[in-house]
Short mmCIF file of C-alpha atoms and ligand atoms in Angstrom, two decimals:
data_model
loop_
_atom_site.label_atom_id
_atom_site.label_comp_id
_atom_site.label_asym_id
_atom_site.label_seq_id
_atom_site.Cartn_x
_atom_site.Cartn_y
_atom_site.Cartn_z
CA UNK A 1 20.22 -7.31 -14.92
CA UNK A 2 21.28 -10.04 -17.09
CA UNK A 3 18.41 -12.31 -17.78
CA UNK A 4 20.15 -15.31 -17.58
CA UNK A 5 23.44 -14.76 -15.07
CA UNK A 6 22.60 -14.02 -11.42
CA UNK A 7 24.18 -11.02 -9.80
CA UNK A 8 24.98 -10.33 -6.21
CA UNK A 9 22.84 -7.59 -4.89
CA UNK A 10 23.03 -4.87 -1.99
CA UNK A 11 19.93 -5.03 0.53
CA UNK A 12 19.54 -1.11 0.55
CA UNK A 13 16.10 -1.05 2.45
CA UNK A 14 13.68 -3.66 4.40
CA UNK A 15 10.98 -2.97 6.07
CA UNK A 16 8.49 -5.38 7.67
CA UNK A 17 5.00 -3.76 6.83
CA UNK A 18 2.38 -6.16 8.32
CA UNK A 19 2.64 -9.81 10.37
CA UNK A 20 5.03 -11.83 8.55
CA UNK A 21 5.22 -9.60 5.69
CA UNK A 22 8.34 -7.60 4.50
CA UNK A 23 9.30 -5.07 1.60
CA UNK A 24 12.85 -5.52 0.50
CA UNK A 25 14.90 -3.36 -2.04
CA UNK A 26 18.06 -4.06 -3.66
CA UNK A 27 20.69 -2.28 -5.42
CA UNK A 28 21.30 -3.48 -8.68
CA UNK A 29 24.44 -3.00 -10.47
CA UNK A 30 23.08 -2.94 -13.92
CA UNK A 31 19.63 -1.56 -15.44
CA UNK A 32 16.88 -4.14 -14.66
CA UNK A 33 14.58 -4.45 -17.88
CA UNK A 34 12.35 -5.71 -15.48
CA UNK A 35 8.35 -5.37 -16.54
CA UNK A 36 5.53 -5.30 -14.20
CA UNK A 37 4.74 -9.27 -13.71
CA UNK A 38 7.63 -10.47 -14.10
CA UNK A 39 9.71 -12.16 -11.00
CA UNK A 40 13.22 -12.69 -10.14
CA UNK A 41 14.76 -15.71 -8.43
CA UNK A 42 15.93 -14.68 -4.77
CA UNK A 43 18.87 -17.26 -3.28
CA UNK A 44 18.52 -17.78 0.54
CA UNK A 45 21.75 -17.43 1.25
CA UNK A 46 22.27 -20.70 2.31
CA UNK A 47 24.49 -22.74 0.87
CA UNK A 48 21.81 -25.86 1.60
CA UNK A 49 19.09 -24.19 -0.53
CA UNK A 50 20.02 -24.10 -4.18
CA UNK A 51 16.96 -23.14 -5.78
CA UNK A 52 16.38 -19.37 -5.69
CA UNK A 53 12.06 -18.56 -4.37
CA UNK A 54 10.09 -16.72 -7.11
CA UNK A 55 9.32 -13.11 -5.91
CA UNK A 56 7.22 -10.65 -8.53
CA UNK A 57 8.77 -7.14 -8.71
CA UNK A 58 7.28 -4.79 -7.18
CA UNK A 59 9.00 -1.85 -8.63
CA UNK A 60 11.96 -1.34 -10.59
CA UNK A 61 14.01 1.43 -11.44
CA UNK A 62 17.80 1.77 -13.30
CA UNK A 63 19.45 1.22 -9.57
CA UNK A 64 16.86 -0.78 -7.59
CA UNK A 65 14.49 -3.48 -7.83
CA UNK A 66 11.96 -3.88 -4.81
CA UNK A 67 10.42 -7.02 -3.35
CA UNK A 68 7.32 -7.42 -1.36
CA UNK A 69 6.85 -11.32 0.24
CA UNK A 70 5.53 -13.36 2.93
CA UNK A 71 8.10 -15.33 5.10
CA UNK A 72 5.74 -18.54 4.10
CA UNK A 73 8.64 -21.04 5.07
CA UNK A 74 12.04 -21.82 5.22
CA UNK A 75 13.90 -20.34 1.65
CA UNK A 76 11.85 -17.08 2.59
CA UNK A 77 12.18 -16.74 6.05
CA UNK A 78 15.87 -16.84 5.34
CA UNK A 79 15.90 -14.06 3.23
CA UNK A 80 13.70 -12.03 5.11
CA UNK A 81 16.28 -12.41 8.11
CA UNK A 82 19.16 -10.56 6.29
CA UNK A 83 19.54 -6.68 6.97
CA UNK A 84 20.26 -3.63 5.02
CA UNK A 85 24.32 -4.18 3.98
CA UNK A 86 23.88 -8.11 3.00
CA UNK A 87 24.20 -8.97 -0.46
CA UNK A 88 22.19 -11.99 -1.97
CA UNK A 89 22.31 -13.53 -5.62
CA UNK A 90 19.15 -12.73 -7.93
CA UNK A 91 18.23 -13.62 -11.12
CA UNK A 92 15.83 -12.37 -13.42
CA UNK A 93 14.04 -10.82 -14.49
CA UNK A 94 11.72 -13.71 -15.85
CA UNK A 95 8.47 -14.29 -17.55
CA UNK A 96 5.74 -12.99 -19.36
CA UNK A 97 4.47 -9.82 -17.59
CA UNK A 98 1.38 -7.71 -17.94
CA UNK A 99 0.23 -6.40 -21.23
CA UNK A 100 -0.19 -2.45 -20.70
CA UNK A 101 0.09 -0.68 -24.32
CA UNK A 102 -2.50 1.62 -25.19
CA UNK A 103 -4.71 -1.05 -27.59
CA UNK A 104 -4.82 -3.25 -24.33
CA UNK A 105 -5.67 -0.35 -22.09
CA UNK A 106 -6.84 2.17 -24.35
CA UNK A 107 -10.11 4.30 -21.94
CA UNK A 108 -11.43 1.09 -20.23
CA UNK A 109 -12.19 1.23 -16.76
CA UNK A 110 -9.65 -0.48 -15.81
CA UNK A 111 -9.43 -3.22 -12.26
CA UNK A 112 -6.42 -4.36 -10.46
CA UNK A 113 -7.90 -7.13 -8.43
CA UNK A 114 -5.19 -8.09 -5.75
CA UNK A 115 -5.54 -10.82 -3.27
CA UNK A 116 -3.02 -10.70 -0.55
CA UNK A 117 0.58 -11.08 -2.28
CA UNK A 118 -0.99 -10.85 -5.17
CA UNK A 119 -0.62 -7.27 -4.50
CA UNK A 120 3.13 -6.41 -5.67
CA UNK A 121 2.71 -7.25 -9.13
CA UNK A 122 0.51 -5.64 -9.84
CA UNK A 123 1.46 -2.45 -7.77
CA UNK A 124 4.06 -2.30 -10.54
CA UNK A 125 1.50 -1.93 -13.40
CA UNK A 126 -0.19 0.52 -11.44
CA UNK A 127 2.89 2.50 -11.23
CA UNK A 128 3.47 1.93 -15.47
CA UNK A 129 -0.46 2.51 -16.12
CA UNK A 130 -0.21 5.61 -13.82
CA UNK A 131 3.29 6.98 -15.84
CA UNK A 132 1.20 6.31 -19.20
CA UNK A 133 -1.48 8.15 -18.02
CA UNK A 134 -4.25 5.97 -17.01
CA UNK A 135 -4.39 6.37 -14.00
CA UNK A 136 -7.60 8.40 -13.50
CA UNK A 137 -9.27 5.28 -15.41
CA UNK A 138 -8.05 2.41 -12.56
CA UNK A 139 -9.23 0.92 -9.47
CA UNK A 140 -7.20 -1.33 -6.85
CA UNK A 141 -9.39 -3.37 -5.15
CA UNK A 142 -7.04 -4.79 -1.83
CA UNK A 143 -8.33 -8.11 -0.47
CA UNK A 144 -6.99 -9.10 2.52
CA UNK A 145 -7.65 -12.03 5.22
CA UNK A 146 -8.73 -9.71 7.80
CA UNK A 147 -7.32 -5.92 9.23
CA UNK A 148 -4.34 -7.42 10.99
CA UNK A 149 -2.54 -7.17 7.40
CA UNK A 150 -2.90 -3.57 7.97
CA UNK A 151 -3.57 -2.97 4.59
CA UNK A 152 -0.53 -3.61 3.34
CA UNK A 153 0.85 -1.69 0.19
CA UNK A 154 -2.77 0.29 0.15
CA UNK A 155 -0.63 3.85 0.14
CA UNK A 156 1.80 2.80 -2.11
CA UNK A 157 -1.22 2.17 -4.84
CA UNK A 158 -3.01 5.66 -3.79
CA UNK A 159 0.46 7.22 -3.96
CA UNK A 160 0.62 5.97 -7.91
CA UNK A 161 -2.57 7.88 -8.27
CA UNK A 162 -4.96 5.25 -8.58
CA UNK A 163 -8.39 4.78 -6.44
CA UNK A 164 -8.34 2.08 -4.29
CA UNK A 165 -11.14 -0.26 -2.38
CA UNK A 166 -10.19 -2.79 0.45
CA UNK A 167 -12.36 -5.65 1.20
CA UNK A 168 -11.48 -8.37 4.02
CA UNK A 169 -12.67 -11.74 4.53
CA UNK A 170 -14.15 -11.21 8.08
CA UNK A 171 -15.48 -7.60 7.44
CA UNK A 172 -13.00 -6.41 9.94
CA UNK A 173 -11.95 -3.34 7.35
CA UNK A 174 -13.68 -2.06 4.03
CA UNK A 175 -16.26 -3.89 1.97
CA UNK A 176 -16.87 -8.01 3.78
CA UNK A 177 -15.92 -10.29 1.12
CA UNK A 178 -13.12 -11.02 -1.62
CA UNK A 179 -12.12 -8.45 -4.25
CA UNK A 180 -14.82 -9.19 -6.46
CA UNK A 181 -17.59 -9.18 -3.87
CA UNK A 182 -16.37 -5.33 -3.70
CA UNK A 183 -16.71 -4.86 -7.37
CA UNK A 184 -19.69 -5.34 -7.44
CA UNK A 185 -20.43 -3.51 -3.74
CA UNK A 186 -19.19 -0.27 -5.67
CA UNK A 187 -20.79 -0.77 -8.91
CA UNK A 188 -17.72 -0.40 -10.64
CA UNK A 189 -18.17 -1.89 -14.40
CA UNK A 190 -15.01 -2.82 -15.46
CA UNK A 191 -13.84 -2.94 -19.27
CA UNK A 192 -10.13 -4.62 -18.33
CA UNK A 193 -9.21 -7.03 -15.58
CA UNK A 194 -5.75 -7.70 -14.21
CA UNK A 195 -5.26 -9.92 -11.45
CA UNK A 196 -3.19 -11.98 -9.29
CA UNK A 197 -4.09 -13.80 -5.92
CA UNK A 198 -4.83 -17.84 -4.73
CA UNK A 199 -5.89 -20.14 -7.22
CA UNK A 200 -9.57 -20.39 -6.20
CA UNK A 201 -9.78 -16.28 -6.56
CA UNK A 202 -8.45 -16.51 -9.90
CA UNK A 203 -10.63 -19.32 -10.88
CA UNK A 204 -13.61 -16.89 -10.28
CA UNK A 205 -12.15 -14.04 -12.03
CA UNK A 206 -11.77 -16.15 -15.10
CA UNK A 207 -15.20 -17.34 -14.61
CA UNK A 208 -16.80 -13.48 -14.02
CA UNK A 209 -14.55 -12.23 -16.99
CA UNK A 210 -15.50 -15.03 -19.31
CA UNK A 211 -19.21 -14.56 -18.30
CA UNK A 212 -19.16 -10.72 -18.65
CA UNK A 213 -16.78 -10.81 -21.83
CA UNK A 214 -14.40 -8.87 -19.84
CA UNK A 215 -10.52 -9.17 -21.07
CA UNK A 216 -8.69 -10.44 -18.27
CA UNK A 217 -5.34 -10.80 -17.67
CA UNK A 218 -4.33 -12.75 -14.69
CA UNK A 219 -0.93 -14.10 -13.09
CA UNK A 220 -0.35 -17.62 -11.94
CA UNK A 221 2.00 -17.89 -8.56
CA UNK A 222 2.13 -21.71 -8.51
CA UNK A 223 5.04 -23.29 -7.15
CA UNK A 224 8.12 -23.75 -9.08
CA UNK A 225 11.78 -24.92 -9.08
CA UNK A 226 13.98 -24.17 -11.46
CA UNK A 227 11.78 -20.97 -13.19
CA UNK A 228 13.50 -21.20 -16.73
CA UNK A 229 11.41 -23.29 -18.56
CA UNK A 230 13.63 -26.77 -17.88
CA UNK A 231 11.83 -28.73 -15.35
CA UNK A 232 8.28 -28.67 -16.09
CA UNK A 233 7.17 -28.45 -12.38
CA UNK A 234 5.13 -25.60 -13.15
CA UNK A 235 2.95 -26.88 -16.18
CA UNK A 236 -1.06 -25.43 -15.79
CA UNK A 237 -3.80 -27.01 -18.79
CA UNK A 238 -4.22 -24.39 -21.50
CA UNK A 239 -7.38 -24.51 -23.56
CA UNK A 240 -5.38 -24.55 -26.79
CA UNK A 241 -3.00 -26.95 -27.84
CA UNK A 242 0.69 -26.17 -27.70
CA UNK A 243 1.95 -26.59 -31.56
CA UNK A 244 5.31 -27.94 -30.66
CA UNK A 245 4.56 -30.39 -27.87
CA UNK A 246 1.00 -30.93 -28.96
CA UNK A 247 -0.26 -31.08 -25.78
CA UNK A 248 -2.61 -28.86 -23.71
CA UNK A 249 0.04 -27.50 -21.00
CA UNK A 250 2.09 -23.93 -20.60
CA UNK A 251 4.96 -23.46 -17.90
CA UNK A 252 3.96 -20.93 -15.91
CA UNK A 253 7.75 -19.27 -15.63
CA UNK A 254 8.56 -18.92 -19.37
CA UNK A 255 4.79 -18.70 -20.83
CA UNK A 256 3.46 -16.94 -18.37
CA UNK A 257 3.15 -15.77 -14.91
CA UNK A 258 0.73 -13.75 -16.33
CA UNK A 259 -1.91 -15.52 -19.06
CA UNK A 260 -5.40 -14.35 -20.98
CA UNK A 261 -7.94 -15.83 -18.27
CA UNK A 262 -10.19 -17.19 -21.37
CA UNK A 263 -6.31 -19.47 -22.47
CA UNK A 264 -5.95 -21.48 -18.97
CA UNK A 265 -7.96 -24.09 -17.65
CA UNK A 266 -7.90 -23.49 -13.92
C1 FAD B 301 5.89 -16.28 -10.28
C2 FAD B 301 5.75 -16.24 -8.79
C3 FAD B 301 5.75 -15.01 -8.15
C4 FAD B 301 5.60 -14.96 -6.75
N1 FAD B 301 5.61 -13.73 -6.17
C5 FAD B 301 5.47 -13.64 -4.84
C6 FAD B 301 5.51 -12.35 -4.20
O1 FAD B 301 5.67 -11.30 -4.85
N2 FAD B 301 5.38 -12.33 -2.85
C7 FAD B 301 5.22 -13.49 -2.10
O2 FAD B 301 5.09 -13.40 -0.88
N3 FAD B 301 5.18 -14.70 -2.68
C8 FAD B 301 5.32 -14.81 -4.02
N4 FAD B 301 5.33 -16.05 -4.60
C9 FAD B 301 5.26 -17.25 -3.73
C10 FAD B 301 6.68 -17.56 -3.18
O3 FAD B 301 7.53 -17.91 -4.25
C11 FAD B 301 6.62 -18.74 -2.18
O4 FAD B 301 5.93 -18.34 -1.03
C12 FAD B 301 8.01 -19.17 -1.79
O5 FAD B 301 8.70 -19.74 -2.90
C13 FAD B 301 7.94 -20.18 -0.68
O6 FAD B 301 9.27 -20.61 -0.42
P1 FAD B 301 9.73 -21.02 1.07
O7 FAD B 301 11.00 -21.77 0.98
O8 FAD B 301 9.71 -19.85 1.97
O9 FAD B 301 8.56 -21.92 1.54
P2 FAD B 301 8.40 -23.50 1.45
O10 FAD B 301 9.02 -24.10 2.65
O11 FAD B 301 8.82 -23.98 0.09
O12 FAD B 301 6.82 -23.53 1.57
C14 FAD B 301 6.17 -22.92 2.70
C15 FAD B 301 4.69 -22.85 2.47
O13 FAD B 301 4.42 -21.98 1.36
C16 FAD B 301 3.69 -22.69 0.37
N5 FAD B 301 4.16 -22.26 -0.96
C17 FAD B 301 5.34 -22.55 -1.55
N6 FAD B 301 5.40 -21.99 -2.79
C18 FAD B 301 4.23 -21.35 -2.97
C19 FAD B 301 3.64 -20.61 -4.02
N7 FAD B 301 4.27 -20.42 -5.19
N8 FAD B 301 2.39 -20.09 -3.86
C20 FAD B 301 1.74 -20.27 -2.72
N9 FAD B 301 2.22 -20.98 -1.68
C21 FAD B 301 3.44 -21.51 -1.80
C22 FAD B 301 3.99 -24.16 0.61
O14 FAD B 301 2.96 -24.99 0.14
C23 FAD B 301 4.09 -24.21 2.12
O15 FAD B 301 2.83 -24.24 2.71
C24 FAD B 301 5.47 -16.13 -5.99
C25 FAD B 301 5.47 -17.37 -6.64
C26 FAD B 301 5.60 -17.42 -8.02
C27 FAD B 301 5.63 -18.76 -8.70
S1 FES B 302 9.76 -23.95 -12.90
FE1 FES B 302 10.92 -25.34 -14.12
S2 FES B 302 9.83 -25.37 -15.99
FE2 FES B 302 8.85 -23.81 -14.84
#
């Protein structure tokens, strides 16, 4: 896929998989380059919504790129209405994705800490760590609100070969609590974090990394419009200074999704 011209894409597959909740895959004419935590733009297709939604990938081969999203409103409700045979525009793939070479990874017990939609990301780098052979060294921990999410995209990460723990809010399935209430149920020590979830989870993943000295790697789904870098509606505070603008901010669709947890202030 051409990163900077959309293309008009087949829906091959869609599934809904829990409440509200579908998985979506496309046929794409050309190879998609596309790198786990990265996102395409999706275009309702509705003429009275220009600005595409920013969906992660969830898996990407030559020939198909998958989505997994809530319908949280109107631009995705929209798109989770079409059907197998509709074509919609996508562009993409953008950002920064997950860092996953071997000095990154290299033997650490490695955690994918997913909180709801955080999930499809980073099913994607469990697919790439599994393919590069660490898989036997990674954990998904699966937080969801509570068991009516069925547990969404839980086989998908056992089918990549990776272990996985599910924790819920309510206690209603696996360990009570968030994701990292479950770490620390299983007394799993981990020597690599990658995560992506709400704000508030990924403020105390920075603070548990940061505490532990843990490298973390974590992706930012804050809103955004135009998700090329032009409109600064998607600044976050960085702890460094940026040497061009000289001022503490990074967009969050060219610099990131995903960031260091130690660089952000959030
Ligand atoms: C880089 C990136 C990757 C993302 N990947 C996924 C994904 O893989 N799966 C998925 O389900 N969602 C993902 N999101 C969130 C998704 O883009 C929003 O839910 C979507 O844009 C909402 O559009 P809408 O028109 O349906 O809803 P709107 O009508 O615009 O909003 C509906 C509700 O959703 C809330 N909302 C809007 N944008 C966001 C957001 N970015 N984060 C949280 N809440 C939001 C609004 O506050 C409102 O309450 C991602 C966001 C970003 C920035
Ligand atoms: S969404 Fe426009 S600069 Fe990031």
């Amino acid at each position: 896929m051409n990163h900077n011209i959309k293309q008009k894409a087949e829906i091959l597959r869609k599934e809904q998989i829990a409440p509200e909740i579908y998985s979506m895959t496309f046929g794409v004419e050309l190879a998609v380059p596309a790198e786990p935590g990265q996102f395409v733009m999706v275009y309702p297709p509705d003429g009275a919504r220009l600005l595409g939604r920013p969906l992660c990938v969830a898996d990407a081969s030559d020939q198909t790129l998958r989505i997994v999203f809530r319908a949280a409103g109107g631009g995705t409700s929209r798109i989770a209405s079409c059907d197998p045979g509709d074509m919609l525009y996508l562009g993409g793939a953008f950002g920064k994705g997950y860092p996953y070479d071997s000095k990154t990874t290299g033997g650490r017990e490695t955690v994918l800490l997913c909180g709801g939609l955080g999930a499809p990301s980073l099913l994607f780098l469990a697919k790439r760590l599994s393919e590069a052979g660490y898989g036997a060294h990674c954990t998904a921990f699966l937080g969801y609100r509570d068991s009516s999410l069925m547990h969404f995209l839980a086989d998908d990460f056992i089918s990549c070969g990776i272990k996985v723990v599910i924790s819920t809010d309510d206690g209603s399935e696996g360990v009570r609590g968030n994701v990292l209430d479950a770490v620390k149920e299983t007394g799993v020590a981990p020597g690599l974090i990658y995560a992506c979830g709400p704000l508030p989870m990924l403020s105390a993943v920075k603070k548990y990394s940061c505490e532990k000295k843990i490298p973390a790697y974590i992706s930012l789904e804050e809103h955004m419009a135009c998700g090329i870098g032009v409109c600064l509606g998607c600044v976050v505070r960085t702890e460094e200074r940026d040497p061009h603008s000289n001022v503490h901010n990074a967009r969050i669709c060219t610099e990131g999704p995903v960031f260091e947890a130690s660089e952000v202030r959030i």
